[in-house]
Coordinates of C-alpha atoms and ligand atoms in Angstrom, one line a residue:
M1 CA -137.7 -57.8 -17.3
S2 CA -140.1 -60.5 -16.3
E3 CA -141.8 -62.0 -19.4
N4 CA -145.2 -62.9 -18.1
I5 CA -147.5 -61.2 -15.6
T6 CA -150.6 -62.7 -14.2
V7 CA -153.7 -60.5 -14.4
A8 CA -156.8 -61.8 -12.7
G9 CA -155.4 -65.3 -13.0
V10 CA -154.6 -65.0 -16.7
S11 CA -151.0 -65.1 -17.9
V12 CA -150.1 -62.3 -20.2
D13 CA -146.7 -61.9 -22.0
T14 CA -145.6 -58.3 -21.7
R15 CA -143.0 -58.4 -24.5
H16 CA -143.6 -57.4 -28.1
W17 CA -144.6 -60.0 -30.7
I18 CA -142.4 -59.5 -33.8
G19 CA -141.9 -62.0 -36.6
G20 CA -143.5 -64.8 -34.6
R21 CA -141.2 -64.4 -31.6
R22 CA -141.5 -62.6 -28.2
V23 CA -139.0 -59.7 -28.1
A24 CA -138.1 -57.8 -25.0
S25 CA -137.0 -54.1 -24.8
T26 CA -134.2 -52.7 -22.7
S27 CA -136.7 -50.5 -20.9
T28 CA -140.3 -50.9 -19.7
F29 CA -143.2 -48.9 -18.5
T30 CA -145.7 -49.8 -15.7
D31 CA -149.2 -50.7 -16.6
H32 CA -151.8 -49.8 -13.9
S33 CA -155.4 -50.9 -13.3
P34 CA -157.8 -48.0 -13.2
I35 CA -160.0 -50.0 -10.7
D36 CA -157.7 -49.4 -7.8
G37 CA -154.6 -47.9 -9.3
S38 CA -152.5 -51.0 -8.6
A39 CA -149.5 -51.8 -10.8
L40 CA -150.3 -54.8 -13.1
G41 CA -146.7 -55.2 -14.3
E42 CA -143.9 -53.9 -16.5
I43 CA -144.5 -53.8 -20.2
A44 CA -141.9 -53.7 -23.0
R45 CA -141.3 -50.1 -24.0
G46 CA -140.7 -50.0 -27.7
G47 CA -138.9 -47.3 -29.7
P48 CA -137.5 -46.8 -33.2
A49 CA -135.6 -50.1 -33.1
E50 CA -138.7 -52.2 -32.3
A51 CA -140.7 -50.2 -34.9
E52 CA -138.0 -51.0 -37.5
A53 CA -138.0 -54.7 -36.6
A54 CA -141.7 -55.0 -36.7
V55 CA -142.1 -53.3 -40.0
A56 CA -139.3 -55.5 -41.4
A57 CA -141.1 -58.6 -40.2
A58 CA -144.4 -57.5 -41.7
R59 CA -142.6 -56.6 -45.0
D60 CA -140.9 -60.1 -45.1
A61 CA -144.1 -61.9 -44.4
F62 CA -146.2 -59.9 -46.9
P63 CA -145.5 -61.8 -50.2
G64 CA -146.3 -65.2 -48.6
W65 CA -149.5 -64.0 -46.9
A66 CA -150.6 -62.0 -50.0
A67 CA -150.2 -65.1 -52.1
T68 CA -152.2 -67.3 -49.6
S69 CA -155.5 -68.4 -51.1
R70 CA -158.7 -66.6 -50.0
A71 CA -160.0 -69.9 -48.6
E72 CA -156.9 -70.4 -46.5
R73 CA -156.9 -66.8 -45.2
A74 CA -160.6 -67.1 -44.3
R75 CA -160.0 -70.4 -42.6
I76 CA -157.3 -68.9 -40.4
L77 CA -159.5 -65.8 -39.6
H78 CA -162.3 -68.2 -38.5
A79 CA -159.7 -70.1 -36.4
I80 CA -158.8 -66.8 -34.7
A81 CA -162.5 -66.2 -34.0
D82 CA -162.7 -69.7 -32.5
G83 CA -159.7 -68.8 -30.3
V84 CA -161.3 -65.6 -29.1
E85 CA -164.6 -67.4 -28.3
K86 CA -162.7 -70.0 -26.3
R87 CA -161.0 -67.3 -24.3
I88 CA -163.9 -64.8 -23.9
E89 CA -163.8 -65.0 -20.1
E90 CA -160.0 -64.4 -20.0
L91 CA -160.1 -61.6 -22.5
A92 CA -163.0 -60.0 -20.7
I93 CA -161.5 -60.0 -17.2
V94 CA -158.1 -58.9 -18.5
E95 CA -159.6 -56.0 -20.5
T96 CA -161.7 -54.9 -17.5
T97 CA -158.7 -55.0 -15.2
D98 CA -156.7 -53.1 -17.6
N99 CA -159.1 -50.4 -18.8
G100 CA -161.9 -50.4 -16.2
A101 CA -164.8 -50.9 -18.6
L102 CA -167.7 -53.1 -17.3
L103 CA -166.9 -56.8 -17.1
R104 CA -170.5 -57.7 -18.0
S105 CA -170.4 -55.8 -21.3
H106 CA -167.0 -57.2 -22.2
R107 CA -168.3 -60.7 -21.5
R108 CA -171.6 -60.4 -23.3
G109 CA -171.2 -57.7 -25.9
V110 CA -167.6 -56.7 -26.7
M111 CA -165.7 -60.0 -26.8
P112 CA -168.3 -61.9 -28.8
R113 CA -168.2 -58.9 -31.2
V114 CA -164.4 -59.2 -31.4
A115 CA -164.8 -62.8 -32.6
H116 CA -167.6 -61.7 -35.0
N117 CA -165.3 -59.1 -36.5
F118 CA -163.0 -61.9 -37.7
R119 CA -165.8 -64.1 -39.0
F120 CA -167.4 -61.1 -40.8
F121 CA -164.3 -60.3 -42.7
A122 CA -163.5 -63.9 -43.4
D123 CA -166.9 -64.3 -45.0
W124 CA -166.6 -61.0 -46.8
L125 CA -163.4 -62.2 -48.4
L126 CA -165.0 -65.4 -49.6
G127 CA -168.0 -63.5 -50.9
L128 CA -165.9 -61.0 -52.8
G129 CA -166.8 -61.2 -56.4
H130 CA -165.2 -59.4 -59.2
E131 CA -166.2 -56.6 -61.4
D132 CA -165.8 -56.7 -65.1
F133 CA -166.7 -54.0 -67.6
D134 CA -166.7 -54.1 -71.3
T135 CA -165.4 -51.2 -73.4
R136 CA -165.5 -51.7 -77.2
G137 CA -164.7 -55.4 -76.7
H138 CA -161.9 -54.7 -74.2
T139 CA -162.4 -56.3 -70.8
N140 CA -161.9 -54.1 -67.7
H141 CA -161.2 -56.5 -64.8
V142 CA -161.2 -54.9 -61.3
S143 CA -159.2 -56.7 -58.6
W144 CA -158.5 -56.1 -55.0
D145 CA -154.8 -56.5 -54.5
P146 CA -153.3 -56.6 -51.0
A147 CA -151.6 -53.3 -50.2
G148 CA -148.7 -54.4 -48.0
P149 CA -147.6 -53.8 -44.4
C150 CA -150.1 -51.8 -42.4
V151 CA -149.6 -49.8 -39.1
L152 CA -152.6 -49.9 -36.9
I153 CA -152.7 -47.6 -33.9
T154 CA -155.5 -47.9 -31.3
P155 CA -156.8 -46.1 -28.2
W156 CA -157.6 -47.4 -24.7
N157 CA -161.3 -47.0 -24.4
A158 CA -162.2 -50.2 -26.3
P159 CA -158.8 -51.7 -26.9
L160 CA -159.4 -55.1 -28.4
M161 CA -162.6 -54.3 -30.1
L162 CA -161.2 -51.3 -32.0
A163 CA -158.0 -53.2 -32.8
T164 CA -160.0 -56.0 -34.4
W165 CA -162.0 -53.6 -36.6
K166 CA -158.6 -52.9 -38.2
V167 CA -156.7 -56.2 -37.9
A168 CA -159.5 -58.4 -39.3
P169 CA -160.1 -56.6 -42.6
A170 CA -156.3 -56.0 -43.1
L171 CA -155.5 -59.7 -42.7
A172 CA -158.5 -60.7 -44.8
A173 CA -157.2 -58.3 -47.6
G174 CA -153.9 -60.2 -47.5
D175 CA -152.0 -57.4 -45.8
T176 CA -149.6 -57.8 -42.9
V177 CA -149.9 -55.8 -39.7
V178 CA -148.0 -54.0 -37.0
L179 CA -150.5 -53.2 -34.2
K180 CA -149.6 -50.6 -31.6
P181 CA -152.1 -50.6 -28.7
A182 CA -152.5 -47.7 -26.3
E183 CA -150.0 -47.7 -23.4
W184 CA -152.8 -47.4 -20.9
S185 CA -154.3 -50.7 -22.0
P186 CA -151.7 -52.8 -23.6
L187 CA -152.7 -56.3 -22.5
T188 CA -155.4 -57.8 -24.7
A189 CA -153.3 -57.0 -27.9
S190 CA -150.7 -59.4 -26.5
L191 CA -153.3 -62.1 -25.9
L192 CA -154.6 -61.6 -29.5
A193 CA -151.0 -62.3 -30.7
D194 CA -151.1 -65.6 -28.8
I195 CA -154.5 -66.5 -30.2
A196 CA -153.5 -65.7 -33.8
A197 CA -150.4 -67.8 -33.5
E198 CA -152.4 -70.7 -32.1
A199 CA -154.8 -70.3 -35.1
G200 CA -151.9 -70.9 -37.5
L201 CA -151.3 -67.3 -38.7
P202 CA -147.8 -67.4 -40.2
A203 CA -145.0 -65.6 -38.4
G204 CA -144.7 -61.9 -39.2
V205 CA -148.3 -61.5 -40.5
L206 CA -149.4 -60.0 -37.2
N207 CA -146.9 -58.1 -35.1
V208 CA -147.7 -56.3 -31.8
V209 CA -145.4 -53.6 -30.5
Q210 CA -145.9 -51.9 -27.1
G211 CA -144.9 -48.5 -25.9
Y212 CA -145.6 -44.8 -25.8
G213 CA -146.9 -43.3 -29.0
S214 CA -144.6 -40.4 -28.5
E215 CA -141.6 -42.8 -28.6
I216 CA -142.4 -45.4 -31.1
G217 CA -145.1 -43.7 -33.2
D218 CA -143.1 -41.6 -35.6
A219 CA -140.8 -44.5 -36.6
L220 CA -143.9 -46.5 -37.5
T221 CA -145.9 -43.8 -39.3
S222 CA -143.0 -42.4 -41.3
H223 CA -141.7 -45.7 -42.4
P224 CA -141.4 -46.0 -46.2
D225 CA -142.3 -49.7 -46.3
V226 CA -145.7 -49.1 -44.6
R227 CA -148.5 -49.0 -47.2
R228 CA -151.5 -48.1 -44.9
I229 CA -152.0 -46.4 -41.5
S230 CA -155.2 -46.8 -39.7
F231 CA -155.5 -44.8 -36.5
T232 CA -158.3 -44.4 -33.9
G233 CA -157.6 -41.8 -31.2
S234 CA -157.6 -38.1 -30.6
V235 CA -157.4 -35.2 -33.1
P236 CA -154.0 -33.8 -31.9
T237 CA -152.4 -37.3 -32.4
A238 CA -154.1 -37.6 -35.8
R239 CA -152.5 -34.3 -36.9
R240 CA -149.1 -35.6 -35.8
I241 CA -149.6 -38.9 -37.6
A242 CA -150.8 -37.2 -40.8
G243 CA -147.7 -35.0 -40.7
S244 CA -145.5 -38.0 -40.3
A245 CA -147.3 -40.0 -43.0
A246 CA -147.0 -37.1 -45.4
A247 CA -143.3 -38.0 -46.1
N248 CA -144.4 -41.1 -48.1
L249 CA -148.0 -40.0 -48.8
T250 CA -149.1 -43.2 -46.9
P251 CA -152.9 -43.5 -47.1
L252 CA -154.6 -42.8 -43.8
S253 CA -157.8 -43.9 -42.1
L254 CA -158.5 -41.7 -39.1
E255 CA -161.3 -42.4 -36.5
L256 CA -161.2 -39.5 -34.1
G257 CA -163.1 -37.7 -31.4
G258 CA -166.6 -36.2 -31.2
K259 CA -169.0 -33.9 -29.4
S260 CA -172.2 -35.5 -30.6
P261 CA -175.6 -34.2 -29.9
L262 CA -178.8 -35.9 -28.7
L263 CA -181.8 -33.9 -30.0
V264 CA -184.9 -34.4 -27.9
F265 CA -188.1 -33.1 -29.6
A266 CA -191.2 -32.3 -27.6
D267 CA -193.0 -35.1 -29.5
A268 CA -190.6 -37.8 -28.4
D269 CA -191.3 -40.7 -26.0
L270 CA -189.7 -38.9 -23.1
D271 CA -188.8 -42.1 -21.1
L272 CA -187.0 -43.4 -24.2
A273 CA -185.2 -40.1 -24.6
V274 CA -184.2 -40.1 -21.0
D275 CA -182.9 -43.7 -21.3
L276 CA -180.9 -42.6 -24.4
A277 CA -179.4 -39.7 -22.5
V278 CA -178.4 -41.8 -19.4
E279 CA -176.8 -44.3 -21.7
Q280 CA -174.2 -41.6 -22.6
Y281 CA -172.5 -42.3 -19.2
D282 CA -171.6 -45.8 -20.4
N283 CA -167.9 -46.7 -20.1
A284 CA -167.7 -43.7 -17.7
G285 CA -168.3 -41.4 -20.7
Q286 CA -165.2 -42.7 -22.5
V287 CA -167.0 -43.4 -25.8
C288 CA -166.1 -41.5 -28.9
L289 CA -169.7 -41.6 -30.1
A290 CA -171.2 -40.4 -26.9
A291 CA -173.9 -37.9 -27.3
T292 CA -172.6 -35.5 -24.6
R293 CA -174.6 -32.5 -25.7
L294 CA -178.3 -32.9 -24.7
L295 CA -180.4 -30.5 -26.8
V296 CA -184.0 -30.5 -25.5
E297 CA -187.0 -28.7 -26.9
E298 CA -188.1 -26.0 -24.6
P299 CA -191.6 -27.2 -23.6
V300 CA -190.3 -30.6 -22.3
A301 CA -186.9 -29.5 -20.9
E302 CA -188.0 -29.3 -17.3
E303 CA -189.8 -32.6 -17.3
F304 CA -186.9 -34.2 -19.2
T305 CA -184.4 -32.9 -16.7
R306 CA -186.5 -34.2 -13.7
R307 CA -186.7 -37.7 -15.2
F308 CA -183.1 -37.7 -16.2
V309 CA -181.9 -36.7 -12.7
E310 CA -184.1 -39.5 -11.2
K311 CA -182.5 -42.1 -13.5
A312 CA -178.9 -40.8 -13.5
T313 CA -178.7 -40.6 -9.7
A314 CA -179.8 -44.2 -9.4
L315 CA -176.8 -45.4 -11.4
R316 CA -174.4 -47.4 -9.4
Q317 CA -170.8 -46.4 -9.6
G318 CA -168.1 -48.8 -8.5
D319 CA -166.0 -51.8 -9.3
P320 CA -166.5 -52.7 -12.9
R321 CA -166.1 -56.4 -12.2
E322 CA -169.4 -56.4 -10.1
E323 CA -172.5 -57.4 -12.1
S324 CA -174.5 -54.6 -10.5
T325 CA -172.1 -51.8 -11.4
D326 CA -173.3 -49.3 -14.1
I327 CA -170.3 -46.9 -14.2
G328 CA -166.7 -47.8 -13.6
P329 CA -163.6 -45.8 -13.1
N330 CA -161.9 -43.5 -15.6
I331 CA -158.8 -44.8 -17.2
H332 CA -155.9 -42.8 -15.6
P333 CA -155.3 -40.1 -13.0
R334 CA -154.3 -37.8 -15.9
Q335 CA -157.6 -38.4 -17.6
L336 CA -159.4 -37.7 -14.4
E337 CA -157.5 -34.4 -14.0
K338 CA -158.4 -33.5 -17.5
I339 CA -162.1 -34.2 -17.0
D340 CA -162.1 -32.2 -13.7
G341 CA -160.3 -29.3 -15.4
F342 CA -163.1 -29.0 -18.0
V343 CA -165.8 -29.1 -15.4
R344 CA -164.1 -26.6 -13.1
R345 CA -163.6 -24.1 -15.9
A346 CA -167.2 -24.5 -17.0
L347 CA -168.4 -23.9 -13.5
A348 CA -166.2 -20.8 -13.2
Q349 CA -167.8 -19.5 -16.4
G350 CA -171.3 -19.8 -14.9
A351 CA -172.4 -23.3 -15.7
R352 CA -174.6 -25.0 -13.1
A353 CA -174.1 -28.6 -12.1
V354 CA -177.5 -30.2 -11.9
I355 CA -175.8 -33.4 -10.8
G356 CA -172.2 -34.3 -10.1
G357 CA -169.5 -31.7 -11.0
H358 CA -166.8 -33.3 -8.9
R359 CA -164.6 -36.3 -8.4
N360 CA -165.5 -39.2 -6.3
E361 CA -163.1 -41.3 -4.3
G362 CA -160.4 -43.2 -6.2
Q363 CA -160.3 -43.0 -10.0
Y364 CA -164.0 -42.2 -10.3
Y365 CA -165.8 -39.1 -11.6
A366 CA -169.3 -38.3 -10.5
P367 CA -171.8 -38.5 -13.4
T368 CA -172.3 -34.9 -14.3
L369 CA -175.0 -32.8 -16.0
L370 CA -174.2 -29.1 -16.6
T371 CA -176.7 -26.5 -17.7
D372 CA -176.5 -22.7 -18.3
V373 CA -173.7 -23.3 -20.9
A374 CA -173.2 -21.1 -23.9
Q375 CA -172.8 -22.6 -27.4
D376 CA -169.3 -21.2 -27.8
A377 CA -168.2 -22.4 -24.3
E378 CA -165.3 -24.8 -24.1
I379 CA -167.5 -27.4 -22.4
V380 CA -169.9 -27.4 -25.4
Q381 CA -167.2 -27.3 -28.0
E382 CA -164.5 -29.7 -26.8
E383 CA -164.5 -33.4 -26.2
V384 CA -164.2 -34.2 -22.4
F385 CA -164.1 -38.0 -22.7
G386 CA -165.6 -38.5 -19.2
P387 CA -169.1 -38.8 -17.7
V388 CA -170.0 -35.2 -18.3
L389 CA -173.0 -34.1 -20.3
T390 CA -174.3 -30.6 -21.0
L391 CA -178.0 -29.6 -21.5
Q392 CA -179.2 -26.8 -23.7
T393 CA -182.7 -26.0 -24.8
F394 CA -184.0 -25.1 -28.3
T395 CA -187.2 -24.0 -30.0
G396 CA -188.0 -25.6 -33.3
E397 CA -186.1 -27.7 -35.8
D398 CA -184.0 -24.9 -37.3
E399 CA -182.4 -24.0 -33.9
A400 CA -182.0 -27.7 -33.0
V401 CA -180.1 -28.4 -36.2
R402 CA -178.0 -25.2 -35.9
L403 CA -176.9 -26.1 -32.4
A404 CA -176.3 -29.7 -33.3
N405 CA -174.0 -28.9 -36.2
D406 CA -172.2 -26.1 -34.5
T407 CA -168.9 -27.8 -33.5
R408 CA -165.8 -28.8 -35.5
F409 CA -166.8 -32.5 -35.1
G410 CA -169.2 -34.7 -37.0
L411 CA -169.0 -38.2 -35.6
A412 CA -172.6 -39.0 -34.6
A413 CA -175.9 -37.6 -33.7
T414 CA -179.0 -39.1 -32.0
V415 CA -182.6 -37.8 -32.6
A416 CA -185.5 -38.6 -30.3
T417 CA -188.8 -37.8 -31.9
G418 CA -192.2 -39.4 -32.4
D419 CA -192.7 -37.8 -35.8
R420 CA -191.3 -39.9 -38.7
E421 CA -191.4 -37.0 -41.1
R422 CA -189.5 -34.7 -38.7
A423 CA -186.9 -37.5 -38.3
E424 CA -186.4 -37.6 -42.0
R425 CA -186.1 -33.8 -42.3
V426 CA -183.7 -33.4 -39.3
T427 CA -181.4 -36.4 -40.1
A428 CA -180.9 -35.1 -43.6
R429 CA -179.6 -31.8 -42.2
L430 CA -177.3 -33.2 -39.5
V431 CA -173.5 -33.4 -40.2
A432 CA -172.5 -36.8 -38.8
G433 CA -171.1 -40.1 -39.9
T434 CA -173.8 -42.0 -37.9
V435 CA -177.3 -40.7 -37.0
W436 CA -179.5 -42.8 -34.7
V437 CA -183.3 -42.2 -34.5
N438 CA -184.8 -43.3 -31.2
C439 CA -181.9 -45.6 -30.6
F440 CA -178.2 -45.6 -29.9
F441 CA -175.0 -47.6 -30.6
V442 CA -176.5 -50.2 -33.0
R443 CA -174.6 -50.8 -36.2
D444 CA -174.4 -53.6 -38.7
L445 CA -170.8 -54.3 -39.6
Q446 CA -171.6 -53.9 -43.3
A447 CA -172.6 -50.2 -42.7
P448 CA -170.0 -47.4 -42.8
F449 CA -168.6 -46.0 -39.6
G450 CA -166.6 -42.9 -39.2
G451 CA -166.7 -39.1 -38.8
S452 CA -167.2 -36.0 -40.8
R453 CA -165.2 -32.8 -40.3
Q454 CA -162.5 -33.2 -37.7
S455 CA -164.0 -36.5 -36.4
G456 CA -162.2 -38.4 -39.1
V457 CA -161.0 -39.2 -42.5
G458 CA -162.5 -42.2 -44.3
R459 CA -164.9 -44.9 -43.0
E460 CA -164.6 -48.3 -41.5
G461 CA -167.0 -51.3 -41.9
G462 CA -167.8 -53.7 -44.7
T463 CA -166.6 -52.5 -48.1
W464 CA -165.1 -49.3 -46.8
S465 CA -162.6 -51.2 -44.5
F466 CA -161.8 -53.7 -47.1
D467 CA -161.2 -51.3 -50.0
F468 CA -158.9 -49.2 -47.7
Y469 CA -156.6 -52.2 -47.1
C470 CA -156.4 -53.0 -50.9
D471 CA -154.8 -51.5 -53.9
L472 CA -157.6 -51.6 -56.4
K473 CA -156.4 -52.5 -59.9
N474 CA -158.1 -52.4 -63.3
T475 CA -156.7 -54.7 -65.9
V476 CA -157.8 -53.9 -69.4
T477 CA -157.4 -56.7 -71.9
A478 CA -157.8 -56.2 -75.7
P479 CA -159.9 -58.6 -77.7
K480 CA -157.1 -59.3 -80.2
G481 CA -153.4 -59.9 -80.2
W482 CA -153.6 -63.4 -78.9
N483 CA -151.3 -66.2 -80.2
Q484 CA -153.5 -68.3 -82.5
D485 CA -152.5 -71.6 -80.9
H486 CA -153.8 -70.5 -77.5
G487 CA -157.0 -68.8 -78.8
Ligands
NAD501 P1 -154.5 -40.7 -28.3 O1 -154.6 -40.0 -29.5 O2 -153.9 -40.1 -27.1 O3 -153.8 -42.1 -28.4 C1 -154.3 -43.1 -29.4 C2 -153.1 -44.0 -29.8 O4 -152.2 -43.2 -30.5 C3 -152.3 -44.6 -28.6 O5 -152.0 -45.9 -29.0 C4 -151.1 -43.8 -28.5 O6 -150.0 -44.5 -28.0 C5 -150.9 -43.4 -30.0 N1 -150.0 -42.3 -30.2 C6 -149.8 -41.2 -29.4 N2 -148.9 -40.4 -30.0 C7 -148.6 -40.9 -31.2 C8 -147.7 -40.5 -32.2 N3 -147.0 -39.4 -32.2 N4 -147.6 -41.3 -33.3 C9 -148.3 -42.5 -33.4 N5 -149.1 -42.9 -32.4 C10 -149.3 -42.1 -31.3 O7 -156.0 -41.1 -27.9 P2 -156.6 -41.8 -26.6 O8 -156.5 -40.9 -25.5 O9 -155.9 -43.2 -26.5 O10 -158.1 -42.1 -27.0 C11 -159.1 -41.3 -26.8 C12 -159.5 -40.6 -28.1 O11 -159.8 -41.5 -29.1 C13 -160.7 -39.7 -28.0 O12 -160.5 -38.5 -28.7 C14 -161.8 -40.5 -28.7 O13 -162.9 -39.8 -29.2 C15 -161.0 -41.2 -29.7 N6 -161.8 -42.4 -30.2 C16 -162.3 -42.4 -31.4 C17 -163.0 -43.5 -31.9 C18 -163.6 -43.5 -33.3 O14 -163.9 -44.6 -33.8 N7 -163.9 -42.4 -33.9 C19 -163.1 -44.6 -31.1 C20 -162.6 -44.6 -29.8 C21 -161.8 -43.5 -29.4

């Protein structure tokens, strides 16, 4: 297989990165760009042998990295952040070409945040204090010991960003890593391996294996030497991973799907509420947090819909590399088929498409708003992961909360209201890992992120990420028993 491909002028190594070396596989898979369906190149197709080699490399590198001083680990993490910052343009264009999300948001938002993830956890590590408790003169000393090799598995909708939410805290904690990016967007993980190596990360501390989850996944997640598994992706895959991890009771962090609501109360600033609703088409609706269920209070539903349609139909769909584009393509023909299937079944069940409801040319789906949907309908209950929103109306807070909470998910919720007391009452009753009031998508890295119910297990961010990647230890020391000479 050819070792390097050139994507938008950037050279990307398509092999695995294991133990500080590039490693080919006997077979490959083809990576396509969702922008025009063109083949970008052949990527190494890993299986159990590559999983074994990568975990062995992570295991061998672990004692050295775990023993590296915090200051040195933090220095290397900052050097990785420097490397990301130097290559923002390259990372942005490769990611856009590979997964179809907007170039302008990769450039200005996502890639700077990738660098920030490394800086944040480097600083976290340096600021990590210690906790000591005293029990009848005995000192209880709490320490954060590195856990060991970690398997990190990520999806395609925000590939590098989501990978670094896991890689950065794991490396900061002193763990070693095997990263398995999604097969539909494998490229930036390979660039991250280059950047980490240039930053001086020792061989084997970060390993990247490519391939289909169905072929390499089980070998990674059932491996007895793996001490943590962190997964972001769909619920069915999470079930499979949890089953595989059960063999060794390997601790899991799961960031999964959602079917989040946007509650618009009659007292809300309606223009703001409409902006929040239209924002849910970002990344062509391929955002786990997207508030795809619009719940609008009856008296303002008609006016809300009118303003929404005006704004949504003005969105420009097209090439994500163009500065003026608002909505890019969907990731893969199979994903497009899935989206269309959901919409066709909803329409057959009596839903009405206020806008959209069909494919556009190429790998694009028309921004869609469906009304006349029942609460128990598939389109209201299941994650579509495309630019498809539903609109239901409600009367009063009780009904709003009942509809909002009535799915098996609990990832996020957004509330638009002009009444602060109402906001407090409603947010307290919502089942969701993140609730936004009159805003969307903002989060400090120190705050927890994750889902309730089937949207996930555990939380990422700040202390929650860090603790997950550590074995917490309490060392209790008696006041007496010391050799006199040494006091
Ligand atoms: P997916 O579950 O199909 O794949 C995710 C990853 O799992 C890929 O790398 C894939 O190769 C791998 N995988 C597949 N089978 C595996 C197996 N048997 N063992 C180990 N790994 C395996 O998900 P996707 O389609 O790539 O991503 C979309 C989903 O991710 C949506 O449900 C979305 O809501 C969710 N998501 C959640 C968050 C969050 O933070 N909560 C963020 C982004 C995406």
